[in-house]
Each structure stands twice: as C-alpha cells, then as structure tokens.
CSV table of C-alpha atoms and ligand atoms in Angstrom, one decimal:
chain,number,residue,atom,x,y,z
A,1,MET,CA,0.0,0.1,0.0
A,2,SER,CA,1.4,3.4,-1.0
A,3,GLU,CA,1.9,6.4,1.3
A,4,ARG,CA,-1.0,8.0,-0.7
A,5,GLU,CA,-3.7,5.2,-0.4
A,6,ASN,CA,-4.0,5.0,3.0
A,7,ARG,CA,-5.2,8.5,3.5
A,8,GLN,CA,-8.6,9.6,3.7
A,9,VAL,CA,-8.3,13.1,2.2
A,10,ASN,CA,-9.5,13.0,-1.3
A,11,ILE,CA,-7.7,15.4,-4.1
A,12,SER,CA,-9.9,15.5,-7.2
A,13,ILE,CA,-8.4,17.0,-10.1
A,14,ASP,CA,-10.7,18.5,-12.8
A,15,LEU,CA,-9.1,18.2,-16.2
A,16,ALA,CA,-11.7,20.3,-17.8
A,17,ALA,CA,-10.7,23.5,-15.5
A,18,ILE,CA,-7.0,23.0,-16.6
A,19,ARG,CA,-8.1,23.0,-20.0
A,20,TYR,CA,-10.0,25.9,-19.7
A,21,ASN,CA,-7.6,28.0,-17.8
A,22,LEU,CA,-5.1,27.5,-20.5
A,23,LYS,CA,-7.4,28.8,-22.9
A,24,ARG,CA,-7.9,31.7,-20.5
A,25,ALA,CA,-3.9,32.3,-20.7
A,26,ARG,CA,-4.0,32.1,-24.4
A,27,GLU,CA,-6.7,34.7,-24.5
A,28,LEU,CA,-4.9,37.0,-22.2
A,29,SER,CA,-1.5,36.7,-24.1
A,30,VAL,CA,-2.7,37.4,-27.5
A,31,GLY,CA,-0.5,35.6,-30.2
A,32,ALA,CA,2.2,34.6,-27.5
A,33,LYS,CA,3.3,30.9,-27.5
A,34,ILE,CA,2.9,29.3,-24.1
A,35,PHE,CA,5.2,27.2,-21.9
A,36,SER,CA,3.0,25.3,-19.6
A,37,VAL,CA,4.8,25.0,-16.4
A,38,ILE,CA,4.3,21.6,-14.9
A,39,LYS,CA,7.3,21.6,-12.5
A,40,ALA,CA,6.9,20.3,-8.9
A,41,ASP,CA,4.4,17.6,-10.2
A,42,ALA,CA,2.2,20.1,-11.9
A,43,TYR,CA,2.0,22.1,-8.6
A,44,GLY,CA,0.7,18.9,-6.9
A,45,HIS,CA,-1.9,18.1,-9.8
A,46,GLY,CA,0.0,15.2,-11.1
A,47,ALA,CA,2.3,16.2,-14.0
A,48,LEU,CA,1.7,13.2,-16.3
A,49,ARG,CA,-1.8,12.7,-15.5
A,50,ILE,CA,-2.8,16.3,-16.4
A,51,LEU,CA,-0.6,16.6,-19.8
A,52,PRO,CA,-3.9,15.7,-21.9
A,53,ALA,CA,-5.4,18.8,-20.6
A,54,LEU,CA,-2.7,20.7,-21.6
A,55,ALA,CA,-2.5,19.3,-25.3
A,56,ASP,CA,-3.0,22.9,-26.6
A,57,SER,CA,0.4,24.1,-25.1
A,58,ASP,CA,3.2,24.9,-27.5
A,59,ALA,CA,5.8,23.6,-24.9
A,60,PHE,CA,6.2,22.5,-21.4
A,61,ALA,CA,8.7,24.0,-18.6
A,62,VAL,CA,10.1,21.8,-15.8
A,63,ALA,CA,12.4,22.7,-13.3
A,64,ASN,CA,15.1,20.0,-13.7
A,65,VAL,CA,16.1,17.3,-15.7
A,66,SER,CA,14.7,14.3,-13.9
A,67,GLU,CA,11.3,16.1,-14.3
A,68,GLY,CA,11.9,16.6,-18.1
A,69,LEU,CA,13.0,13.0,-18.7
A,70,ALA,CA,9.9,11.8,-16.9
A,71,ILE,CA,7.6,13.8,-19.3
A,72,ARG,CA,9.7,12.5,-22.5
A,73,ASN,CA,9.3,8.9,-21.1
A,74,ALA,CA,5.5,9.2,-21.1
A,75,GLY,CA,5.5,10.0,-24.8
A,76,GLN,CA,5.5,13.8,-24.9
A,77,ASP,CA,7.2,15.0,-27.8
A,78,LYS,CA,6.7,18.8,-27.4
A,79,PRO,CA,9.5,21.0,-26.5
A,80,VAL,CA,10.4,21.0,-22.7
A,81,LEU,CA,12.3,23.9,-21.4
A,82,VAL,CA,14.2,22.9,-18.4
A,83,LEU,CA,14.2,26.0,-16.0
A,84,GLN,CA,17.3,25.3,-13.8
A,85,GLY,CA,19.4,23.7,-17.0
A,86,PHE,CA,21.8,21.1,-16.2
A,87,HIS,CA,24.3,21.1,-13.3
A,88,SER,CA,26.3,17.7,-14.2
A,89,THR,CA,27.7,16.4,-17.2
A,90,GLN,CA,25.4,13.3,-17.0
A,91,GLN,CA,22.2,15.9,-17.0
A,92,LEU,CA,24.0,17.7,-19.9
A,93,ARG,CA,24.1,14.1,-21.9
A,94,ASP,CA,20.4,13.8,-20.8
A,95,CYS,CA,19.5,16.8,-22.3
A,96,GLY,CA,20.9,16.2,-25.5
A,97,ARG,CA,19.5,12.5,-25.7
A,98,ALA,CA,15.9,13.4,-24.6
A,99,GLY,CA,16.1,16.7,-26.9
A,100,LEU,CA,15.2,18.9,-23.8
A,101,TRP,CA,15.9,22.7,-23.9
A,102,PRO,CA,18.3,23.4,-21.2
A,103,VAL,CA,18.3,26.9,-19.6
A,104,ILE,CA,21.8,28.3,-19.7
A,105,HIS,CA,22.4,30.6,-16.4
A,106,HIS,CA,25.8,30.0,-15.3
A,107,ARG,CA,29.4,29.8,-16.9
A,108,GLU,CA,30.1,26.5,-15.3
A,109,GLN,CA,27.5,24.9,-17.3
A,110,LEU,CA,29.4,25.9,-20.7
A,111,ASN,CA,32.7,24.5,-19.0
A,112,MET,CA,30.9,21.1,-18.9
A,113,PHE,CA,30.9,20.8,-22.5
A,114,ASP,CA,34.6,20.3,-22.4
A,115,GLY,CA,35.5,16.5,-23.0
A,116,VAL,CA,31.8,15.5,-23.1
A,117,LYS,CA,30.9,13.7,-25.9
A,118,LEU,CA,27.3,14.0,-26.4
A,119,THR,CA,25.4,11.0,-28.0
A,120,ALA,CA,23.0,13.6,-29.4
A,121,PRO,CA,23.7,17.3,-29.6
A,122,LEU,CA,21.6,20.0,-27.6
A,123,ALA,CA,18.7,21.0,-29.9
A,124,GLY,CA,19.0,24.3,-28.3
A,125,CYS,CA,19.1,26.1,-25.2
A,126,TRP,CA,17.8,29.3,-23.7
A,127,VAL,CA,19.9,31.9,-22.0
A,128,LYS,CA,18.6,33.6,-18.7
A,129,VAL,CA,19.0,37.2,-18.2
A,130,ASP,CA,19.2,38.1,-14.1
A,131,SER,CA,17.3,41.5,-14.8
A,132,GLY,CA,16.7,41.8,-11.2
A,133,MET,CA,15.3,38.9,-9.3
A,134,GLY,CA,18.6,37.9,-8.3
A,135,ARG,CA,18.3,34.3,-8.4
A,136,LEU,CA,19.5,32.5,-11.6
A,137,GLY,CA,20.9,34.3,-14.6
A,138,PHE,CA,23.7,36.2,-16.0
A,139,LYS,CA,23.9,39.8,-15.5
A,140,PRO,CA,22.9,41.9,-18.5
A,141,ALA,CA,26.6,43.1,-19.4
A,142,GLU,CA,27.6,39.1,-19.6
A,143,ILE,CA,25.0,38.3,-22.1
A,144,PRO,CA,26.5,39.0,-25.2
A,145,GLN,CA,29.7,37.2,-24.7
A,146,ILE,CA,27.7,34.2,-23.2
A,147,CYS,CA,25.7,33.9,-26.3
A,148,THR,CA,28.8,34.0,-28.4
A,149,HIS,CA,30.4,31.4,-26.1
A,150,VAL,CA,27.2,29.1,-26.6
A,151,ARG,CA,26.9,29.3,-30.2
A,152,GLN,CA,30.6,28.6,-30.6
A,153,LEU,CA,29.7,25.2,-28.7
A,154,GLY,CA,27.5,24.5,-31.6
A,155,VAL,CA,24.4,25.1,-29.4
A,156,PRO,CA,21.8,27.1,-30.9
A,157,VAL,CA,20.3,29.9,-28.6
A,158,LEU,CA,16.6,29.5,-29.2
A,159,GLY,CA,15.7,32.2,-26.8
A,160,MET,CA,16.3,34.4,-23.7
A,161,LEU,CA,14.4,34.6,-20.6
A,162,THR,CA,13.9,36.4,-17.3
A,163,HIS,CA,11.8,36.1,-14.5
A,164,TYR,CA,10.1,38.7,-12.2
A,165,ALA,CA,10.4,39.1,-8.4
A,166,SER,CA,7.4,40.8,-7.8
A,167,ALA,CA,4.9,40.6,-10.7
A,168,ASP,CA,2.2,39.3,-8.1
A,169,ARG,CA,2.2,43.0,-6.4
A,170,VAL,CA,0.6,44.8,-9.1
A,171,ALA,CA,1.8,48.3,-8.2
A,172,ASP,CA,5.5,47.3,-7.6
A,173,ILE,CA,7.8,49.3,-9.8
A,174,SER,CA,10.4,46.7,-9.7
A,175,THR,CA,8.6,44.8,-12.6
A,176,ASP,CA,8.9,48.0,-14.8
A,177,ARG,CA,12.5,48.0,-13.9
A,178,GLN,CA,13.0,44.5,-14.8
A,179,LEU,CA,11.2,44.7,-18.0
A,180,ARG,CA,13.3,47.7,-19.2
A,181,VAL,CA,16.5,45.8,-18.1
A,182,PHE,CA,15.5,42.8,-20.1
A,183,ARG,CA,14.2,44.7,-23.1
A,184,LYS,CA,17.8,46.2,-23.4
A,185,THR,CA,19.4,43.0,-23.0
A,186,SER,CA,17.7,40.8,-25.1
A,187,HIS,CA,18.2,41.2,-29.1
A,188,ALA,CA,16.6,40.5,-32.1
A,189,GLY,CA,16.8,37.1,-33.8
A,190,VAL,CA,15.9,35.1,-30.7
A,191,ASP,CA,12.6,34.5,-28.9
A,192,ARG,CA,12.0,36.1,-25.4
A,193,SER,CA,10.0,35.2,-22.6
A,194,ALA,CA,9.1,37.0,-19.4
A,195,SER,CA,5.9,36.7,-18.2
A,196,ASN,CA,4.7,34.3,-15.2
A,197,SER,CA,1.1,34.0,-14.3
A,198,ALA,CA,0.9,37.2,-12.5
A,199,ALA,CA,2.5,39.1,-15.5
A,200,ILE,CA,-0.1,37.3,-17.9
A,201,LEU,CA,-3.0,38.6,-15.7
A,202,THR,CA,-1.7,42.2,-15.2
A,203,ARG,CA,1.1,43.2,-18.1
A,204,ARG,CA,0.2,43.2,-21.6
A,205,ASP,CA,3.8,44.9,-22.2
A,206,SER,CA,5.5,41.8,-21.1
A,207,ASP,CA,3.9,39.1,-23.4
A,208,PHE,CA,6.8,38.6,-26.0
A,209,GLU,CA,7.0,35.7,-28.1
A,210,TRP,CA,6.5,33.1,-25.3
A,211,VAL,CA,4.8,33.3,-21.8
A,212,ARG,CA,5.2,31.1,-18.8
A,213,PRO,CA,1.9,30.3,-17.1
A,214,GLY,CA,2.0,28.0,-14.1
A,215,LEU,CA,-0.1,28.7,-11.2
A,216,MET,CA,-3.0,30.2,-13.3
A,217,LEU,CA,-3.4,26.6,-15.2
A,218,TYR,CA,-4.4,25.3,-11.8
A,219,GLY,CA,-7.0,27.9,-11.4
A,220,ALA,CA,-5.5,29.8,-8.4
A,221,ASP,CA,-4.8,33.4,-8.7
A,222,PRO,CA,-0.9,34.8,-8.1
A,223,ARG,CA,-1.8,38.3,-7.2
A,224,GLU,CA,-1.7,39.2,-3.5
A,225,TYR,CA,-4.9,38.1,-2.0
A,226,HIS,CA,-7.2,40.3,-0.4
A,227,PRO,CA,-10.6,39.5,0.9
A,228,GLY,CA,-13.6,40.4,-1.5
A,229,MET,CA,-11.2,41.0,-4.6
A,230,SER,CA,-13.4,43.0,-6.9
A,231,ASP,CA,-14.7,41.8,-10.1
A,232,ASN,CA,-12.1,43.4,-12.5
A,233,GLU,CA,-9.4,41.9,-10.5
A,234,ASP,CA,-11.2,38.5,-10.8
A,235,ALA,CA,-9.2,36.6,-13.4
A,236,ALA,CA,-12.3,34.1,-13.9
A,237,LEU,CA,-10.0,31.1,-13.4
A,238,GLN,CA,-11.6,27.8,-12.4
A,239,PRO,CA,-9.9,26.0,-9.4
A,240,ALA,CA,-8.5,22.7,-10.7
A,241,MET,CA,-8.0,21.0,-7.2
A,242,ARG,CA,-10.7,20.0,-4.8
A,243,VAL,CA,-9.8,18.7,-1.3
A,244,THR,CA,-12.3,16.8,0.7
A,245,ALA,CA,-12.2,14.8,3.9
A,246,PRO,CA,-14.9,12.9,5.6
A,247,VAL,CA,-16.9,13.7,8.9
A,248,ILE,CA,-15.7,11.0,11.4
A,249,ALA,CA,-17.7,12.2,14.4
A,250,VAL,CA,-20.5,14.8,15.4
A,251,ARG,CA,-20.8,16.0,18.8
A,252,GLU,CA,-22.4,18.2,21.2
A,253,LEU,CA,-20.4,20.2,23.3
A,254,LYS,CA,-21.7,22.4,26.3
A,255,ARG,CA,-20.9,26.1,27.0
A,256,GLY,CA,-17.8,26.3,28.5
A,257,ASP,CA,-16.1,23.1,26.9
A,258,ARG,CA,-12.8,23.5,25.3
A,259,VAL,CA,-11.8,22.1,22.0
A,260,GLY,CA,-8.6,20.6,20.9
A,261,TYR,CA,-4.8,20.6,21.9
A,262,GLY,CA,-3.9,23.4,24.3
A,263,GLY,CA,-7.8,24.2,25.0
A,264,THR,CA,-7.5,27.3,22.7
A,265,TYR,CA,-11.0,27.4,22.0
A,266,GLU,CA,-13.8,27.7,24.6
A,267,CYS,CA,-17.3,27.2,23.4
A,268,LYS,CA,-19.4,30.4,24.1
A,269,GLU,CA,-22.8,28.5,24.0
A,270,ASN,CA,-23.9,24.6,23.4
A,271,THR,CA,-22.2,23.9,20.2
A,272,ARG,CA,-22.7,21.0,18.0
A,273,VAL,CA,-19.3,19.9,16.4
A,274,ALA,CA,-18.4,18.1,13.6
A,275,ILE,CA,-14.8,16.3,13.6
A,276,VAL,CA,-13.1,16.0,10.3
A,277,GLY,CA,-10.5,13.6,9.3
A,278,ALA,CA,-7.9,15.7,8.0
A,279,GLY,CA,-5.0,17.7,9.8
A,280,TYR,CA,-1.4,19.0,9.1
A,281,GLY,CA,-0.3,15.3,8.6
A,282,ASP,CA,-2.2,15.6,5.2
A,283,GLY,CA,-0.6,18.7,4.5
A,284,TYR,CA,-3.4,20.9,5.9
A,285,PRO,CA,-1.8,24.1,7.4
A,286,ARG,CA,-1.9,23.8,11.4
A,287,ALA,CA,-1.3,27.5,11.7
A,288,VAL,CA,-4.7,28.6,10.0
A,289,SER,CA,-5.9,31.5,11.9
A,290,PRO,CA,-9.3,31.6,13.8
A,291,GLY,CA,-12.3,31.8,11.6
A,292,THR,CA,-10.8,29.6,8.9
A,293,CYS,CA,-13.8,27.9,7.2
A,294,VAL,CA,-14.3,24.7,5.3
A,295,MET,CA,-17.5,23.9,3.4
A,296,LEU,CA,-20.3,21.4,4.3
A,297,GLY,CA,-22.4,21.4,0.9
A,298,ASN,CA,-22.6,25.1,0.1
A,299,ARG,CA,-22.3,26.4,3.8
A,300,ARG,CA,-19.1,27.6,5.2
A,301,VAL,CA,-18.4,26.6,8.3
A,302,PRO,CA,-15.4,27.8,10.9
A,303,ILE,CA,-12.9,25.5,12.0
A,304,ILE,CA,-12.6,25.7,16.0
A,305,GLY,CA,-9.5,25.1,18.0
A,306,ARG,CA,-6.2,23.8,16.9
A,307,VAL,CA,-5.8,21.8,13.8
A,308,SER,CA,-4.5,18.1,14.9
A,309,MET,CA,-2.3,15.7,12.8
A,310,ASP,CA,-5.1,14.1,11.3
A,311,SER,CA,-8.3,15.7,12.3
A,312,MET,CA,-9.8,19.4,13.0
A,313,SER,CA,-13.2,20.4,14.7
A,314,VAL,CA,-15.8,22.7,13.0
A,315,ASP,CA,-18.6,24.4,14.4
A,316,ILE,CA,-21.7,23.4,12.5
A,317,SER,CA,-24.3,24.6,15.1
A,318,ALA,CA,-25.5,27.0,12.2
A,319,LEU,CA,-26.6,24.1,10.4
A,320,SER,CA,-30.2,22.7,10.4
A,321,VAL,CA,-29.3,19.2,9.9
A,322,SER,CA,-26.0,17.3,10.8
A,323,PRO,CA,-24.0,15.6,8.0
A,324,PRO,CA,-23.8,12.0,8.1
A,325,LEU,CA,-20.9,10.3,9.1
A,326,ASP,CA,-18.2,10.0,6.0
A,327,TYR,CA,-19.8,13.0,4.5
A,328,PRO,CA,-17.0,14.9,2.5
A,329,VAL,CA,-16.2,18.1,3.8
A,330,THR,CA,-14.5,20.6,1.4
A,331,LEU,CA,-11.2,22.0,2.7
A,332,TRP,CA,-10.6,24.4,-0.5
A,333,GLY,CA,-11.4,24.0,-4.1
A,334,HIS,CA,-14.9,25.5,-4.1
A,335,ASP,CA,-16.1,28.7,-5.9
A,336,SER,CA,-16.7,30.2,-2.4
A,337,LEU,CA,-13.7,28.9,-0.8
A,338,ARG,CA,-10.7,29.2,-3.0
A,339,VAL,CA,-7.3,27.8,-2.0
A,340,ASP,CA,-6.0,31.8,-2.3
A,341,GLU,CA,-8.2,32.3,0.8
A,342,ILE,CA,-6.7,29.4,3.0
A,343,ALA,CA,-3.1,30.6,1.9
A,344,ASP,CA,-3.9,34.2,2.8
A,345,ARG,CA,-4.9,32.8,6.6
A,346,VAL,CA,-1.6,31.2,7.0
A,347,SER,CA,0.3,34.1,5.5
A,348,THR,CA,1.6,31.7,2.6
A,349,ILE,CA,0.7,31.5,-1.1
A,350,ALA,CA,-1.5,29.1,-2.8
A,351,TYR,CA,1.6,27.5,-4.4
A,352,GLU,CA,2.7,26.0,-1.4
A,353,LEU,CA,-0.6,24.6,-0.2
A,354,LEU,CA,-1.2,22.9,-3.7
A,355,CYS,CA,2.3,21.3,-3.5
A,356,SER,CA,2.0,20.3,0.1
A,357,ILE,CA,-1.3,18.7,0.4
A,358,ARG,CA,-1.3,14.7,0.5
A,359,GLY,CA,-4.0,12.4,-0.2
A,360,LYS,CA,-5.7,9.8,-2.7
A,361,ARG,CA,-5.4,11.8,-6.0
A,362,SER,CA,-8.1,11.3,-8.5
A,363,TRP,CA,-8.3,13.0,-12.1
A,364,HIS,CA,-11.9,13.7,-13.8
A,365,ASP,CA,-12.8,15.0,-17.0
A,366,PRO,CA,-16.4,16.1,-16.9
A,367,ALA,CA,-16.4,17.4,-20.6
A,368,ALA,CA,-15.2,14.1,-21.9
A,369,GLY,CA,-17.1,11.9,-19.4
A,370,ILE,CA,-14.1,10.2,-18.0
A,371,ASN,CA,-13.7,9.3,-14.4
A,372,VAL,CA,-10.1,8.2,-13.4
A,373,ARG,CA,-9.8,6.7,-10.0
A,374,ALA,CA,-6.8,7.2,-8.1
A,375,LEU,CA,-3.7,5.4,-9.1
A,376,LYS,CA,-1.0,3.9,-7.1
B,1,PLP,C1,7.6,28.5,-11.5
B,1,PLP,C2,8.2,29.4,-12.7
B,1,PLP,C3,7.1,30.0,-13.8
B,1,PLP,C4,5.7,29.6,-13.5
B,1,PLP,O1,5.0,31.0,-12.4
B,1,PLP,P1,3.7,31.1,-12.1
B,1,PLP,O2,3.8,32.2,-11.0
B,1,PLP,O3,3.3,29.7,-11.3
B,1,PLP,O4,2.8,31.4,-13.2
B,1,PLP,C5,7.5,30.8,-14.7
B,1,PLP,N1,8.8,30.9,-14.9
B,1,PLP,C6,9.9,30.4,-14.1
B,1,PLP,C7,11.4,30.6,-14.1
B,1,PLP,C8,9.3,29.6,-12.8
B,1,PLP,O5,10.2,29.1,-12.1
C-alpha cells in the first residue's frame, strides 16, 4: 500500500478546469506561445496525468532534468524547457539525448562541454538574464559574450528569458525596472520570455514571443490576495483541485467546553461540532487563523481550536441538519472557498498549499465523461 492510498483525504483534479485555464492564458497573452509550467508534479496536480488537458500548449517547462525525462518517457514530444538547466555532465548528456531545452544561467554549465561527448547534440538552449530577481541568470553585461560562447559550442540559442520577483504585486515598480533591463538586453533574432501567471494577468507589455503560466493553469490567482477581490480583479479562472475529507464524528459540546490541543477554543454556548478527518499530517496547515472555514455542502463553517495531525473540529451549530458520518467536507477548491483564501489565512501562497497537500488523487474530465480513479 502506497503512502497516498492509506489517507482519507481526497484530492480531486478537474482536467476540464485546467483546459479552460490554459485557454484563458491564451486569450490574455494574445499571439504569444505558451510554455505550460508543470514543475513540482504540476504544482501537486500530477504532471503526467494532466498532460492531456494541456495538449494545446506549445511547449512545457519543468524545473529539473529528471522532470523533463519523466515527461519524455511518458511519450510527450513537444519542446520541454528545463528552467534550472543541467548541473552535471550526466544531465547535460540527458538533455541532448531526450531533446530537452536547458536554460543556461551559469558559466560552469559551459565548462561542462569540455571533454564530454554527447551522443546527441543539444537541440537548443535558452539563456537566462538576471534582470533584478537575483536568483538564476547572467547579469545583462555578460549576455553578449555568453551567447557567443554558447554558439561556438555548436548550441543554438533559441531564446532569452527572465523572471520577475514581484509581478504578483501589481503596483510594484520593480517589474517595470526588470522589464526595461530585459528589453535592453535581449536582442533581435531570438525569442523572448518574461511573463509568469501574474504578469500574464496584469501586464500586456510583457508578453513577448513566449509566456510561462504556472499557477493560473491550476485555477489559483497569483496576485496578492485580499478578501473580496473586486470583479475586475477576478481572473475568471476555475480551481482545478478540490480537497475533501470525511466527517468522522458529530458531537454536542456544552457552553464552557474546550476544543482541541491547548484548549485554545472555549464554546461560548452549546455547540454542535463535526470532527473532520484531515490535519497537518495531510499537509493542511496547522497555523490557520481562527475563523478559517471549510465547506459542508454550500455552507461555510469555521474551524475551531487547533488543527491536529489527522483531524480538525468545525462548528456546525448553524446548520439545521447534521451531516452523516463519512460526509465529504471541502477544505478548498470550491468557488466560495478558494485555496487563495486559505493561503492568506496562514500568510503563505496558494503555491505552497497545492504542493503540500497529500491524499488520494483522482482525475476527472467532466467534458469527456471520463472518471479516472486514483492510481498507485
Ligand atoms: C515557476 C516558474 C514560472 C511559473 O510561475 P507562476 O507564477 O506559477 O505562473 C515561470 N518561470 C519560472 C522561471 C518559474 O520558475
């Protein structure tokens, strides 16, 4: 029995939502080609299982060479950009053999060509410009020399890319600064790519020839969350992941009773409580602030007391009927309870929650009428 199978949290992935979100990315970035970013197992959505929903992508982007090999082995033959490039000669060979497009971001990578006989030459690479993020990439002044060096190695420079540090904060001027640097650095004759999801949603001036949506494909909004985000901030994305856990008990507690570790919550009146079978052991954040909700049917009900390793308590006094045991409670992934809201409650980002949650995953395609049960 695998680690996932013996969990009672269910993670249901909606392939139609992913297909729709990709269409949104296309509409927004008119004319640009799309690298669908599927690193970290497609942000927890199962990279290999969601590929059919991303069939309209022009190419894919992964973080590392292993991820690239995995999608090649699954029969995917579109271009695959490896965002971190290779960092060993073995990985350089793998990039050649599997036809991956590595990102060149460090001089050491160029030294690795010395004395390595590639069974297949690199089909091409992308050169990374550090326009201000201060993570991977060459300083703008180094770029011309690096491109010349790469070409001398017989490797075509297919494009140049850069990555924004703060595109999620719409008014942050550092994005303008990075964009100016990138425009000046990149030159004619090669493709360019700068936009992540946040820039696709907010910056038409940054589309260039290629865009790199990740989070938005999964239906979460990368922009800084604030309660009641207005309509014109609504990206009209469809959440692709729904997380549910069963009701394992319903209890009547009395005024003054305390709930959970540390007794941090005291019932102000008689309270009907449902115990839900999910906790931080499943990757649900223990740090949720008081008032964070789950959904029972279409009703939001608040978590009370501390989240335990494999359970949490919710106040269901407001419901006229109690749920039966085993009733699925939604932890996120409902139109009225988005992962963005839960992330805000724990001062993190949707990315982290999507990647951290663990459970039995299943993939559904309502449009195609296919219901694929959990694997492994
Ligand atoms: C993860 C990543 C992306 C996608 O970012 P999102 O915010 O998820 O859209 C794009 N480019 C690079 C270099 C990345 O690391």
